[in-house]
């Protein structure tokens, strides 16, 4: 039995210690908001926070996160995330939506570290998150919108 | 296309003589004719398959199209909202089950494909909603004892303003059920529109940003077993032998089973299944296509075109311009990998899947489980990208059914990304030769010659499990599929519908079917024909010493929608004036009644092509949700950028050489250009936008690269 702390809750799971966190989350604890897509850390769809740091859960053995705080999209409740989610909706960012949990996780870590990111900061933080629908332009705008709102600036939404 | 897919099948049957095909589907259709709607309710008012009103005052719309990112859920709901005078947000949405009333009239199956949803649904959905409104108003008039024209419907309440009385729709359900359907429908006048053309936000976005949305991969019983299937890496190859002794002993493994398409590892967790699959010792027979490679396929295509030229002796006049272009195979790479969950219980089965073809998936599962189609219930949901990939009788659905039958448990089959890349279907690799005769600025004829694998041939092969008796020998199926190729115009659609007045337009197509299975990839033939045609038109402009925009306008009808979008994109992109180091290229596209003009702004840095900005002008008829159309055009451009600049599927030893996003690298955030979309304010009926702006991306970029370097790039992906 391994003990992991997910979204503030301690869970015991009877799995191989090498099993990637993604498959523990999805199939053992049934938290399906974290997505499988590439399985090799190339696309970012499986991004979760481990002690606040964005990590690719598809290549992260579950044994490595014992005694750490794992946060999935379902457990993200901070004002930063709320602002991002509202901005995502306002900018019509999601299309098929499958990559968007991971996009939000990466964007949240970005804004926590850099409350007012430049386009270059966004490229650096978000280029590891693939979107086959091509929502990049909307994601960029949504991150700026959320940053402005969090900074208390009066913002006019683009549309 | 001129024939429905079902008619193609009939063609195939005729070609094969007395063979009876489509048995399974025909039986299902007979049963379906009498079948109630899957969502039928004895207590609701349900005058049609799409909309129901419940006694507790809810209005529910059946979403019978796959929402895969294109926004059709919001589109259909907006159309209903306008006719019912209630906000789209207040209309409940359910994914429909499978029923004949949901069949796509263009294809005879329940497909969400070919940009056909808005074209085929706009009028029927309006009619369905107008019917609901008119009957409910009639019921209110009866109940309140007032004339219908003294009533007003607003947000699920009918008001009689003169007396101040009102009644909720739910309270009228019982009475409405007894009233006749109106003979003549009245639609909400366009002058009253509050939602069509104005609703901007997707209805389902909130659940897509908080992790609560469920895709096929998230559905099904929580205790479902999970399977990973080892498929033959060689197209057309088969299993010779395997040893599962190591795999069977591994943690989490429930069973290792030889099934029709390979060797399946069934486990309690997908990761266990994957690990055990790696421990299988398998020997494959590479089959008759084992020596096929991208180079051998291209060489054969060239030879076939050479032969055609020898036969037709095309005259080579002084003003002739000749060029050969090529495009490679292409993978789909939907972010949600293919998956299906099937639970066979006795002679019944449940299927959980997000699919562009739920009826086909149900039939595939029925075949796998060995039960009648009408005993299968398909639970539809969102899908994480479709692009044409989730549109046919996928082997993994049959695998899941066979494995559930075998284990007695619900089984989810997931394809890893590597399998999605290597055991898939692909956009065809093609070779094209174009010829034209010019006299200065004038064009005296155009010839378009394409060598390609046939999409229809492959369609019949992939439909095998549901359309043909299992006992049908492969050679007989091959005859049927070959016969159906005579009507396959899928890959030359845009060449046949050339908008330019270039004199005689001769198009001929030569088929060369190898082992690589091909299928309908977002924008189908237009994805490469757009590149070939619009690059060659640029070559023609250069030969005529004309500006590429002016040359196009000269050869388009000034009153046409084509002319309009080309002219407008010139204006919007500031054509003719470039920032230092930047160059522009233009392209035009016509596909499925949509018109697109596009300009790409590019710089070239040694061998690196940088795309800075793309301006698109689109005419897709009346706009239901304008900003969603813009997002879809942005999507088309980003999609087209990937296939223009990075991606190719290449073949060696009858296998795909790529395996994941590291060697099939779709566009990333830092490569995304500024995309500016302008929409023509059109009054014609709406048409589909989902694929329309893919085709012009590659030629707009390639034409800009020519401006920058003088180098004409005639192969995709574009490499300097």
JSON list of C-alpha atoms in Angstrom, two decimals, chain A residues 14-20 23-24 26-30 32-40 42-45 58 73-75 81 84-86 88-101 103-104 119 122-124 126-141 143 157 159, chain B residues 67-70 200-202 204-206 208-211 213-215 217-218 222-223 226 251 268-272 274 331-337 383-385 387 412 414-418 521-522 627-628 630-632 634-636 638-639 642 647 660-662 664 666-670 672-676:
[
{"chain": "A", "resi": 14, "resn": "UNK", "atom": "CA", "xyz": [-2.32, -0.84, -3.78]},
{"chain": "A", "resi": 15, "resn": "UNK", "atom": "CA", "xyz": [-0.25, -0.40, -6.93]},
{"chain": "A", "resi": 16, "resn": "UNK", "atom": "CA", "xyz": [3.20, -1.03, -8.32]},
{"chain": "A", "resi": 17, "resn": "UNK", "atom": "CA", "xyz": [5.42, 1.84, -7.06]},
{"chain": "A", "resi": 18, "resn": "UNK", "atom": "CA", "xyz": [6.58, 2.41, -10.64]},
{"chain": "A", "resi": 19, "resn": "UNK", "atom": "CA", "xyz": [3.06, 3.05, -11.90]},
{"chain": "A", "resi": 20, "resn": "UNK", "atom": "CA", "xyz": [2.89, 6.62, -13.25]},
{"chain": "A", "resi": 23, "resn": "UNK", "atom": "CA", "xyz": [-2.82, 5.93, -14.03]},
{"chain": "A", "resi": 24, "resn": "UNK", "atom": "CA", "xyz": [-3.19, 5.98, -10.26]},
{"chain": "A", "resi": 26, "resn": "UNK", "atom": "CA", "xyz": [-7.39, 8.02, -13.42]},
{"chain": "A", "resi": 27, "resn": "UNK", "atom": "CA", "xyz": [-8.00, 4.36, -12.75]},
{"chain": "A", "resi": 28, "resn": "UNK", "atom": "CA", "xyz": [-7.41, 3.86, -9.01]},
{"chain": "A", "resi": 29, "resn": "UNK", "atom": "CA", "xyz": [-8.85, 7.08, -7.56]},
{"chain": "A", "resi": 30, "resn": "UNK", "atom": "CA", "xyz": [-11.15, 7.83, -10.54]},
{"chain": "A", "resi": 32, "resn": "UNK", "atom": "CA", "xyz": [-10.45, 11.64, -14.66]},
{"chain": "A", "resi": 33, "resn": "UNK", "atom": "CA", "xyz": [-9.89, 15.38, -15.16]},
{"chain": "A", "resi": 34, "resn": "UNK", "atom": "CA", "xyz": [-6.18, 14.64, -15.71]},
{"chain": "A", "resi": 35, "resn": "UNK", "atom": "CA", "xyz": [-5.81, 13.35, -19.26]},
{"chain": "A", "resi": 36, "resn": "UNK", "atom": "CA", "xyz": [-3.81, 10.70, -21.06]},
{"chain": "A", "resi": 37, "resn": "UNK", "atom": "CA", "xyz": [-2.55, 11.62, -24.51]},
{"chain": "A", "resi": 38, "resn": "UNK", "atom": "CA", "xyz": [1.12, 10.90, -25.29]},
{"chain": "A", "resi": 39, "resn": "UNK", "atom": "CA", "xyz": [2.32, 8.83, -22.32]},
{"chain": "A", "resi": 40, "resn": "UNK", "atom": "CA", "xyz": [5.86, 10.19, -22.69]},
{"chain": "A", "resi": 42, "resn": "UNK", "atom": "CA", "xyz": [5.58, 15.36, -24.65]},
{"chain": "A", "resi": 43, "resn": "UNK", "atom": "CA", "xyz": [2.14, 16.97, -24.71]},
{"chain": "A", "resi": 44, "resn": "UNK", "atom": "CA", "xyz": [1.21, 18.27, -21.26]},
{"chain": "A", "resi": 45, "resn": "UNK", "atom": "CA", "xyz": [-2.36, 16.91, -21.16]},
{"chain": "A", "resi": 58, "resn": "UNK", "atom": "CA", "xyz": [2.27, 10.26, -17.20]},
{"chain": "A", "resi": 73, "resn": "UNK", "atom": "CA", "xyz": [-7.59, 20.09, -11.95]},
{"chain": "A", "resi": 74, "resn": "UNK", "atom": "CA", "xyz": [-10.45, 18.94, -9.70]},
{"chain": "A", "resi": 75, "resn": "UNK", "atom": "CA", "xyz": [-8.66, 20.33, -6.66]},
{"chain": "A", "resi": 81, "resn": "UNK", "atom": "CA", "xyz": [-7.30, 29.35, -11.15]},
{"chain": "A", "resi": 84, "resn": "UNK", "atom": "CA", "xyz": [-8.03, 31.65, -15.47]},
{"chain": "A", "resi": 85, "resn": "UNK", "atom": "CA", "xyz": [-11.14, 29.51, -15.80]},
{"chain": "A", "resi": 86, "resn": "UNK", "atom": "CA", "xyz": [-13.35, 32.58, -16.20]},
{"chain": "A", "resi": 88, "resn": "UNK", "atom": "CA", "xyz": [-10.87, 30.75, -20.66]},
{"chain": "A", "resi": 89, "resn": "UNK", "atom": "CA", "xyz": [-14.66, 30.78, -20.91]},
{"chain": "A", "resi": 90, "resn": "UNK", "atom": "CA", "xyz": [-14.78, 34.48, -21.81]},
{"chain": "A", "resi": 91, "resn": "UNK", "atom": "CA", "xyz": [-12.26, 34.02, -24.61]},
{"chain": "A", "resi": 92, "resn": "UNK", "atom": "CA", "xyz": [-13.86, 30.81, -25.98]},
{"chain": "A", "resi": 93, "resn": "UNK", "atom": "CA", "xyz": [-10.54, 29.10, -25.46]},
{"chain": "A", "resi": 94, "resn": "UNK", "atom": "CA", "xyz": [-11.65, 25.45, -25.27]},
{"chain": "A", "resi": 95, "resn": "UNK", "atom": "CA", "xyz": [-12.61, 23.67, -28.45]},
{"chain": "A", "resi": 96, "resn": "UNK", "atom": "CA", "xyz": [-12.59, 19.90, -28.01]},
{"chain": "A", "resi": 97, "resn": "UNK", "atom": "CA", "xyz": [-11.28, 20.73, -24.53]},
{"chain": "A", "resi": 98, "resn": "UNK", "atom": "CA", "xyz": [-9.24, 17.58, -24.00]},
{"chain": "A", "resi": 99, "resn": "UNK", "atom": "CA", "xyz": [-5.92, 19.38, -23.45]},
{"chain": "A", "resi": 100, "resn": "UNK", "atom": "CA", "xyz": [-7.43, 22.20, -21.40]},
{"chain": "A", "resi": 101, "resn": "UNK", "atom": "CA", "xyz": [-7.03, 20.70, -17.92]},
{"chain": "A", "resi": 103, "resn": "UNK", "atom": "CA", "xyz": [-3.27, 24.03, -20.13]},
{"chain": "A", "resi": 104, "resn": "UNK", "atom": "CA", "xyz": [-4.95, 25.50, -17.04]},
{"chain": "A", "resi": 119, "resn": "UNK", "atom": "CA", "xyz": [4.21, 36.92, -24.44]},
{"chain": "A", "resi": 122, "resn": "UNK", "atom": "CA", "xyz": [3.70, 32.59, -21.98]},
{"chain": "A", "resi": 123, "resn": "UNK", "atom": "CA", "xyz": [5.61, 30.89, -24.81]},
{"chain": "A", "resi": 124, "resn": "UNK", "atom": "CA", "xyz": [8.14, 29.50, -22.31]},
{"chain": "A", "resi": 126, "resn": "UNK", "atom": "CA", "xyz": [2.94, 26.96, -22.33]},
{"chain": "A", "resi": 127, "resn": "UNK", "atom": "CA", "xyz": [4.87, 25.55, -25.31]},
{"chain": "A", "resi": 128, "resn": "UNK", "atom": "CA", "xyz": [4.98, 22.14, -23.66]},
{"chain": "A", "resi": 129, "resn": "UNK", "atom": "CA", "xyz": [1.19, 21.93, -23.72]},
{"chain": "A", "resi": 130, "resn": "UNK", "atom": "CA", "xyz": [-0.04, 20.77, -27.10]},
{"chain": "A", "resi": 131, "resn": "UNK", "atom": "CA", "xyz": [-3.46, 21.60, -28.48]},
{"chain": "A", "resi": 132, "resn": "UNK", "atom": "CA", "xyz": [-4.48, 19.90, -31.71]},
{"chain": "A", "resi": 133, "resn": "UNK", "atom": "CA", "xyz": [-7.48, 22.23, -32.12]},
{"chain": "A", "resi": 134, "resn": "UNK", "atom": "CA", "xyz": [-5.12, 25.20, -32.24]},
{"chain": "A", "resi": 135, "resn": "UNK", "atom": "CA", "xyz": [-6.47, 27.32, -29.38]},
{"chain": "A", "resi": 136, "resn": "UNK", "atom": "CA", "xyz": [-3.13, 28.98, -28.67]},
{"chain": "A", "resi": 137, "resn": "UNK", "atom": "CA", "xyz": [-4.18, 32.49, -29.60]},
{"chain": "A", "resi": 138, "resn": "UNK", "atom": "CA", "xyz": [-7.18, 32.29, -27.26]},
{"chain": "A", "resi": 139, "resn": "UNK", "atom": "CA", "xyz": [-5.11, 30.80, -24.45]},
{"chain": "A", "resi": 140, "resn": "UNK", "atom": "CA", "xyz": [-2.60, 33.63, -24.76]},
{"chain": "A", "resi": 141, "resn": "UNK", "atom": "CA", "xyz": [-5.38, 36.21, -24.57]},
{"chain": "A", "resi": 143, "resn": "UNK", "atom": "CA", "xyz": [-3.82, 34.37, -19.64]},
{"chain": "A", "resi": 157, "resn": "UNK", "atom": "CA", "xyz": [-12.64, 41.88, -22.73]},
{"chain": "A", "resi": 159, "resn": "UNK", "atom": "CA", "xyz": [-14.85, 40.79, -27.60]},
{"chain": "B", "resi": 67, "resn": "UNK", "atom": "CA", "xyz": [-19.31, 17.76, -30.26]},
{"chain": "B", "resi": 68, "resn": "UNK", "atom": "CA", "xyz": [-15.58, 17.43, -30.96]},
{"chain": "B", "resi": 69, "resn": "UNK", "atom": "CA", "xyz": [-14.52, 21.04, -30.69]},
{"chain": "B", "resi": 70, "resn": "UNK", "atom": "CA", "xyz": [-16.28, 22.45, -33.72]},
{"chain": "B", "resi": 200, "resn": "UNK", "atom": "CA", "xyz": [-20.72, 34.22, -28.84]},
{"chain": "B", "resi": 201, "resn": "UNK", "atom": "CA", "xyz": [-19.80, 31.86, -26.03]},
{"chain": "B", "resi": 202, "resn": "UNK", "atom": "CA", "xyz": [-19.65, 28.12, -26.16]},
{"chain": "B", "resi": 204, "resn": "UNK", "atom": "CA", "xyz": [-19.98, 23.76, -22.57]},
{"chain": "B", "resi": 205, "resn": "UNK", "atom": "CA", "xyz": [-16.81, 25.73, -21.82]},
{"chain": "B", "resi": 206, "resn": "UNK", "atom": "CA", "xyz": [-17.23, 25.81, -18.04]},
{"chain": "B", "resi": 208, "resn": "UNK", "atom": "CA", "xyz": [-14.10, 21.92, -20.07]},
{"chain": "B", "resi": 209, "resn": "UNK", "atom": "CA", "xyz": [-11.96, 24.10, -17.80]},
{"chain": "B", "resi": 210, "resn": "UNK", "atom": "CA", "xyz": [-12.63, 22.48, -14.41]},
{"chain": "B", "resi": 211, "resn": "UNK", "atom": "CA", "xyz": [-12.00, 18.84, -15.29]},
{"chain": "B", "resi": 213, "resn": "UNK", "atom": "CA", "xyz": [-16.27, 17.16, -18.65]},
{"chain": "B", "resi": 214, "resn": "UNK", "atom": "CA", "xyz": [-16.30, 13.49, -19.58]},
{"chain": "B", "resi": 215, "resn": "UNK", "atom": "CA", "xyz": [-14.89, 12.10, -22.79]},
{"chain": "B", "resi": 217, "resn": "UNK", "atom": "CA", "xyz": [-12.00, 7.58, -22.15]},
{"chain": "B", "resi": 218, "resn": "UNK", "atom": "CA", "xyz": [-13.57, 8.79, -18.87]},
{"chain": "B", "resi": 222, "resn": "UNK", "atom": "CA", "xyz": [-15.42, 2.17, -12.79]},
{"chain": "B", "resi": 223, "resn": "UNK", "atom": "CA", "xyz": [-14.47, -1.50, -12.42]},
{"chain": "B", "resi": 226, "resn": "UNK", "atom": "CA", "xyz": [-8.50, -2.21, -19.40]},
{"chain": "B", "resi": 251, "resn": "UNK", "atom": "CA", "xyz": [1.04, -7.75, -11.77]},
{"chain": "B", "resi": 268, "resn": "UNK", "atom": "CA", "xyz": [-6.92, -4.10, -13.98]},
{"chain": "B", "resi": 269, "resn": "UNK", "atom": "CA", "xyz": [-5.13, -0.90, -14.96]},
{"chain": "B", "resi": 270, "resn": "UNK", "atom": "CA", "xyz": [-4.02, 0.36, -18.37]},
{"chain": "B", "resi": 271, "resn": "UNK", "atom": "CA", "xyz": [-0.43, 0.76, -17.24]},
{"chain": "B", "resi": 272, "resn": "UNK", "atom": "CA", "xyz": [-0.27, -2.89, -16.20]},
{"chain": "B", "resi": 274, "resn": "UNK", "atom": "CA", "xyz": [0.98, -1.74, -21.34]},
{"chain": "B", "resi": 331, "resn": "UNK", "atom": "CA", "xyz": [-1.72, 11.29, -39.14]},
{"chain": "B", "resi": 332, "resn": "UNK", "atom": "CA", "xyz": [-4.67, 12.71, -37.21]},
{"chain": "B", "resi": 333, "resn": "UNK", "atom": "CA", "xyz": [-3.21, 12.87, -33.69]},
{"chain": "B", "resi": 334, "resn": "UNK", "atom": "CA", "xyz": [-6.44, 13.66, -31.87]},
{"chain": "B", "resi": 335, "resn": "UNK", "atom": "CA", "xyz": [-5.48, 14.64, -28.33]},
{"chain": "B", "resi": 336, "resn": "UNK", "atom": "CA", "xyz": [-7.84, 11.99, -26.95]},
{"chain": "B", "resi": 337, "resn": "UNK", "atom": "CA", "xyz": [-6.42, 8.72, -28.19]},
{"chain": "B", "resi": 383, "resn": "UNK", "atom": "CA", "xyz": [-14.72, 13.48, -27.91]},
{"chain": "B", "resi": 384, "resn": "UNK", "atom": "CA", "xyz": [-11.25, 14.95, -27.64]},
{"chain": "B", "resi": 385, "resn": "UNK", "atom": "CA", "xyz": [-10.83, 15.84, -31.29]},
{"chain": "B", "resi": 387, "resn": "UNK", "atom": "CA", "xyz": [-10.91, 15.51, -37.61]},
{"chain": "B", "resi": 412, "resn": "UNK", "atom": "CA", "xyz": [-11.99, -0.56, -22.07]},
{"chain": "B", "resi": 414, "resn": "UNK", "atom": "CA", "xyz": [-7.17, 2.30, -25.17]},
{"chain": "B", "resi": 415, "resn": "UNK", "atom": "CA", "xyz": [-4.74, 2.89, -28.03]},
{"chain": "B", "resi": 416, "resn": "UNK", "atom": "CA", "xyz": [-1.46, 4.35, -26.88]},
{"chain": "B", "resi": 417, "resn": "UNK", "atom": "CA", "xyz": [-0.20, 7.37, -28.80]},
{"chain": "B", "resi": 418, "resn": "UNK", "atom": "CA", "xyz": [2.30, 5.13, -30.55]},
{"chain": "B", "resi": 521, "resn": "UNK", "atom": "CA", "xyz": [-8.58, 13.64, -42.95]},
{"chain": "B", "resi": 522, "resn": "UNK", "atom": "CA", "xyz": [-9.81, 17.14, -42.06]},
{"chain": "B", "resi": 627, "resn": "UNK", "atom": "CA", "xyz": [-16.94, 34.03, -32.63]},
{"chain": "B", "resi": 628, "resn": "UNK", "atom": "CA", "xyz": [-17.11, 30.25, -32.66]},
{"chain": "B", "resi": 630, "resn": "UNK", "atom": "CA", "xyz": [-13.56, 32.59, -35.79]},
{"chain": "B", "resi": 631, "resn": "UNK", "atom": "CA", "xyz": [-12.16, 30.03, -33.35]},
{"chain": "B", "resi": 632, "resn": "UNK", "atom": "CA", "xyz": [-12.68, 27.29, -35.92]},
{"chain": "B", "resi": 634, "resn": "UNK", "atom": "CA", "xyz": [-8.02, 29.78, -36.12]},
{"chain": "B", "resi": 635, "resn": "UNK", "atom": "CA", "xyz": [-8.10, 26.04, -35.58]},
{"chain": "B", "resi": 636, "resn": "UNK", "atom": "CA", "xyz": [-7.95, 25.32, -39.33]},
{"chain": "B", "resi": 638, "resn": "UNK", "atom": "CA", "xyz": [-3.03, 26.07, -36.82]},
{"chain": "B", "resi": 639, "resn": "UNK", "atom": "CA", "xyz": [-3.88, 22.60, -38.15]},
{"chain": "B", "resi": 642, "resn": "UNK", "atom": "CA", "xyz": [1.38, 21.73, -38.67]},
{"chain": "B", "resi": 647, "resn": "UNK", "atom": "CA", "xyz": [4.54, 16.87, -40.23]},
{"chain": "B", "resi": 660, "resn": "UNK", "atom": "CA", "xyz": [4.70, 10.16, -31.05]},
{"chain": "B", "resi": 661, "resn": "UNK", "atom": "CA", "xyz": [4.76, 13.96, -30.82]},
{"chain": "B", "resi": 662, "resn": "UNK", "atom": "CA", "xyz": [8.57, 14.09, -30.91]},
{"chain": "B", "resi": 664, "resn": "UNK", "atom": "CA", "xyz": [5.23, 14.12, -35.61]},
{"chain": "B", "resi": 666, "resn": "UNK", "atom": "CA", "xyz": [2.19, 19.44, -34.22]},
{"chain": "B", "resi": 667, "resn": "UNK", "atom": "CA", "xyz": [2.30, 23.24, -33.85]},
{"chain": "B", "resi": 668, "resn": "UNK", "atom": "CA", "xyz": [3.06, 24.61, -30.39]},
{"chain": "B", "resi": 669, "resn": "UNK", "atom": "CA", "xyz": [2.26, 27.87, -28.63]},
{"chain": "B", "resi": 670, "resn": "UNK", "atom": "CA", "xyz": [5.58, 29.51, -29.57]},
{"chain": "B", "resi": 672, "resn": "UNK", "atom": "CA", "xyz": [1.43, 30.06, -33.36]},
{"chain": "B", "resi": 673, "resn": "UNK", "atom": "CA", "xyz": [1.14, 33.13, -35.57]},
{"chain": "B", "resi": 674, "resn": "UNK", "atom": "CA", "xyz": [-1.28, 36.00, -35.13]},
{"chain": "B", "resi": 675, "resn": "UNK", "atom": "CA", "xyz": [-4.44, 34.89, -36.88]},
{"chain": "B", "resi": 676, "resn": "UNK", "atom": "CA", "xyz": [-6.88, 37.54, -38.03]}
]
